[in-house]
mmCIF file with all atom_site columns, C-alpha atoms in Angstrom:
data_model
loop_
_atom_site.group_PDB
_atom_site.id
_atom_site.type_symbol
_atom_site.label_atom_id
_atom_site.label_alt_id
_atom_site.label_comp_id
_atom_site.label_asym_id
_atom_site.label_entity_id
_atom_site.label_seq_id
_atom_site.pdbx_PDB_ins_code
_atom_site.Cartn_x
_atom_site.Cartn_y
_atom_site.Cartn_z
_atom_site.occupancy
_atom_site.B_iso_or_equiv
_atom_site.pdbx_formal_charge
_atom_site.auth_seq_id
_atom_site.auth_comp_id
_atom_site.auth_asym_id
_atom_site.auth_atom_id
_atom_site.pdbx_PDB_model_num
ATOM 1  C CA . MET X 1 1  ? 98.676  59.471 94.600  1.00 56.00 ? 1  MET X CA 1
ATOM 2  C CA . GLU X 1 2  ? 98.634  61.123 91.688  1.00 62.00 ? 2  GLU X CA 1
ATOM 3  C CA . GLU X 1 3  ? 99.357  64.600 91.188  1.00 64.00 ? 3  GLU X CA 1
ATOM 4  C CA . ARG X 1 4  ? 96.064  67.066 89.879  1.00 67.00 ? 4  ARG X CA 1
ATOM 5  C CA . LYS X 1 5  ? 97.065  69.983 87.905  1.00 79.00 ? 5  LYS X CA 1
ATOM 6  C CA . LEU X 1 6  ? 94.815  72.998 88.305  1.00 74.00 ? 6  LEU X CA 1
ATOM 7  C CA . SER X 1 7  ? 93.427  74.781 85.481  1.00 89.00 ? 7  SER X CA 1
ATOM 8  C CA . GLU X 1 8  ? 94.175  78.057 84.673  1.00 90.00 ? 8  GLU X CA 1
ATOM 9  C CA . GLN X 1 9  ? 91.165  79.246 86.780  1.00 93.00 ? 9  GLN X CA 1
ATOM 10 C CA . GLU X 1 10 ? 91.925  77.716 89.699  1.00 89.00 ? 10 GLU X CA 1
ATOM 11 C CA . LEU X 1 11 ? 95.629  78.437 89.633  1.00 89.00 ? 11 LEU X CA 1
ATOM 12 C CA . LEU X 1 12 ? 94.610  82.287 89.168  1.00 93.00 ? 12 LEU X CA 1
ATOM 13 C CA . LYS X 1 13 ? 92.241  81.741 92.155  1.00 93.00 ? 13 LYS X CA 1
ATOM 14 C CA . GLN X 1 14 ? 95.023  80.276 94.393  1.00 91.00 ? 14 GLN X CA 1
ATOM 15 C CA . GLN X 1 15 ? 97.521  82.869 93.337  1.00 91.00 ? 15 GLN X CA 1
ATOM 16 C CA . ALA X 1 16 ? 94.984  85.517 94.752  1.00 95.00 ? 16 ALA X CA 1
ATOM 17 C CA . ILE X 1 17 ? 94.290  84.021 98.090  1.00 95.00 ? 17 ILE X CA 1
ATOM 18 C CA . LEU X 1 18 ? 98.030  83.570 98.604  1.00 93.00 ? 18 LEU X CA 1
ATOM 19 C CA . GLN X 1 19 ? 98.790  87.204 97.340  1.00 91.00 ? 19 GLN X CA 1
ATOM 20 C CA . GLY X 1 20 ? 95.898  88.118 99.995  1.00 94.00 ? 20 GLY X CA 1
ATOM 21 C CA . LEU X 1 21 ? 97.324  86.268 103.237 1.00 93.00 ? 21 LEU X CA 1
ATOM 22 C CA . VAL X 1 22 ? 100.605 87.673 102.158 1.00 86.00 ? 22 VAL X CA 1
ATOM 23 C CA . ASN X 1 23 ? 99.097  91.194 102.267 1.00 90.00 ? 23 ASN X CA 1
ATOM 24 C CA . ILE X 1 24 ? 97.517  90.537 105.408 1.00 92.00 ? 24 ILE X CA 1
ATOM 25 C CA . ALA X 1 25 ? 100.901 89.147 106.888 1.00 85.00 ? 25 ALA X CA 1
ATOM 26 C CA . PHE X 1 26 ? 102.613 92.814 106.063 1.00 82.00 ? 26 PHE X CA 1
ATOM 27 C CA . ASN X 1 27 ? 99.913  94.675 107.028 1.00 90.00 ? 27 ASN X CA 1
ATOM 28 C CA . ASP X 1 28 ? 98.091  93.107 109.705 1.00 92.00 ? 28 ASP X CA 1
ATOM 29 C CA . GLY X 1 29 ? 100.497 90.726 111.405 1.00 87.00 ? 29 GLY X CA 1
ATOM 30 C CA . LEU X 1 30 ? 101.641 87.140 110.705 1.00 84.00 ? 30 LEU X CA 1
ATOM 31 C CA . ALA X 1 31 ? 99.550  85.406 113.259 1.00 91.00 ? 31 ALA X CA 1
ATOM 32 C CA . ILE X 1 32 ? 96.248  87.039 111.617 1.00 95.00 ? 32 ILE X CA 1
ATOM 33 C CA . ALA X 1 33 ? 97.695  85.201 108.112 1.00 92.00 ? 33 ALA X CA 1
ATOM 34 C CA . ILE X 1 34 ? 98.175  82.566 109.571 1.00 92.00 ? 34 ILE X CA 1
ATOM 35 C CA . SER X 1 35 ? 95.036  82.079 111.483 1.00 95.00 ? 35 SER X CA 1
ATOM 36 C CA . ASN X 1 36 ? 92.878  83.154 108.214 1.00 96.00 ? 36 ASN X CA 1
ATOM 37 C CA . ALA X 1 37 ? 94.977  80.758 106.200 1.00 95.00 ? 37 ALA X CA 1
ATOM 38 C CA . GLN X 1 38 ? 93.967  77.805 108.836 1.00 95.00 ? 38 GLN X CA 1
ATOM 39 C CA . LYS X 1 39 ? 90.333  78.639 108.786 1.00 96.00 ? 39 LYS X CA 1
ATOM 40 C CA . MET X 1 40 ? 90.362  77.646 104.917 1.00 95.00 ? 40 MET X CA 1
ATOM 41 C CA . ASN X 1 41 ? 91.340  74.326 106.145 1.00 94.00 ? 41 ASN X CA 1
ATOM 42 C CA . ASP X 1 42 ? 93.009  73.890 102.754 1.00 91.00 ? 42 ASP X CA 1
ATOM 43 C CA . PRO X 1 43 ? 96.670  72.033 103.085 1.00 90.00 ? 43 PRO X CA 1
ATOM 44 C CA . TYR X 1 44 ? 97.468  73.534 99.923  1.00 88.00 ? 44 TYR X CA 1
ATOM 45 C CA . VAL X 1 45 ? 96.982  76.579 100.842 1.00 91.00 ? 45 VAL X CA 1
ATOM 46 C CA . LEU X 1 46 ? 98.444  76.487 103.710 1.00 92.00 ? 46 LEU X CA 1
ATOM 47 C CA . ASP X 1 47 ? 102.040 75.115 102.598 1.00 92.00 ? 47 ASP X CA 1
ATOM 48 C CA . ALA X 1 48 ? 101.812 77.234 99.495  1.00 92.00 ? 48 ALA X CA 1
ATOM 49 C CA . PHE X 1 49 ? 101.568 80.174 101.712 1.00 92.00 ? 49 PHE X CA 1
ATOM 50 C CA . HIS X 1 50 ? 104.311 79.316 104.040 1.00 90.00 ? 50 HIS X CA 1
ATOM 51 C CA . ASP X 1 51 ? 106.586 78.960 101.148 1.00 90.00 ? 51 ASP X CA 1
ATOM 52 C CA . LEU X 1 52 ? 105.550 82.347 99.782  1.00 86.00 ? 52 LEU X CA 1
ATOM 53 C CA . LEU X 1 53 ? 106.076 83.815 103.092 1.00 80.00 ? 53 LEU X CA 1
ATOM 54 C CA . ILE X 1 54 ? 109.576 82.495 103.731 1.00 83.00 ? 54 ILE X CA 1
ATOM 55 C CA . ASP X 1 55 ? 110.779 84.069 100.128 1.00 82.00 ? 55 ASP X CA 1
ATOM 56 C CA . LYS X 1 56 ? 108.844 87.262 100.508 1.00 80.00 ? 56 LYS X CA 1
ATOM 57 C CA . LEU X 1 57 ? 109.722 87.539 104.288 1.00 79.00 ? 57 LEU X CA 1
ATOM 58 C CA . TYR X 1 58 ? 113.150 86.930 103.670 1.00 80.00 ? 58 TYR X CA 1
ATOM 59 C CA . GLU X 1 59 ? 113.336 89.487 101.087 1.00 84.00 ? 59 GLU X CA 1
ATOM 60 C CA . GLU X 1 60 ? 111.604 91.808 102.724 1.00 81.00 ? 60 GLU X CA 1
ATOM 61 C CA . LEU X 1 61 ? 114.281 91.585 105.974 1.00 78.00 ? 61 LEU X CA 1
ATOM 62 C CA . ILE X 1 62 ? 117.280 91.779 103.721 1.00 84.00 ? 62 ILE X CA 1
ATOM 63 C CA . LYS X 1 63 ? 115.632 95.032 102.145 1.00 88.00 ? 63 LYS X CA 1
ATOM 64 C CA . ARG X 1 64 ? 114.559 96.553 105.599 1.00 83.00 ? 64 ARG X CA 1
ATOM 65 C CA . GLY X 1 65 ? 118.379 95.956 106.905 1.00 84.00 ? 65 GLY X CA 1
ATOM 66 C CA . LYS X 1 66 ? 117.195 93.556 109.747 1.00 76.00 ? 66 LYS X CA 1
ATOM 67 C CA . LEU X 1 67 ? 119.177 90.790 108.001 1.00 77.00 ? 67 LEU X CA 1
ATOM 68 C CA . LYS X 1 68 ? 122.138 89.955 105.733 1.00 82.00 ? 68 LYS X CA 1
ATOM 69 C CA . GLU X 1 69 ? 121.844 88.070 102.337 1.00 80.00 ? 69 GLU X CA 1
ATOM 70 C CA . VAL X 1 70 ? 123.264 84.466 102.755 1.00 75.00 ? 70 VAL X CA 1
#
């Protein structure tokens, strides 16, 4: 399957969606953010959200002293 590249406008839209989901996760809870991502029915958004959340969540837990940096 050939990978399609996103236009700059599509990329900005995806980034805004992902940032919104991360904000929901940190402000309203992870379960609500995941539910919202699943409702979008977009595998790309769900996968990208997972990747982004792992990075952001890890950084935030280290910053709050809940995890030690590896």
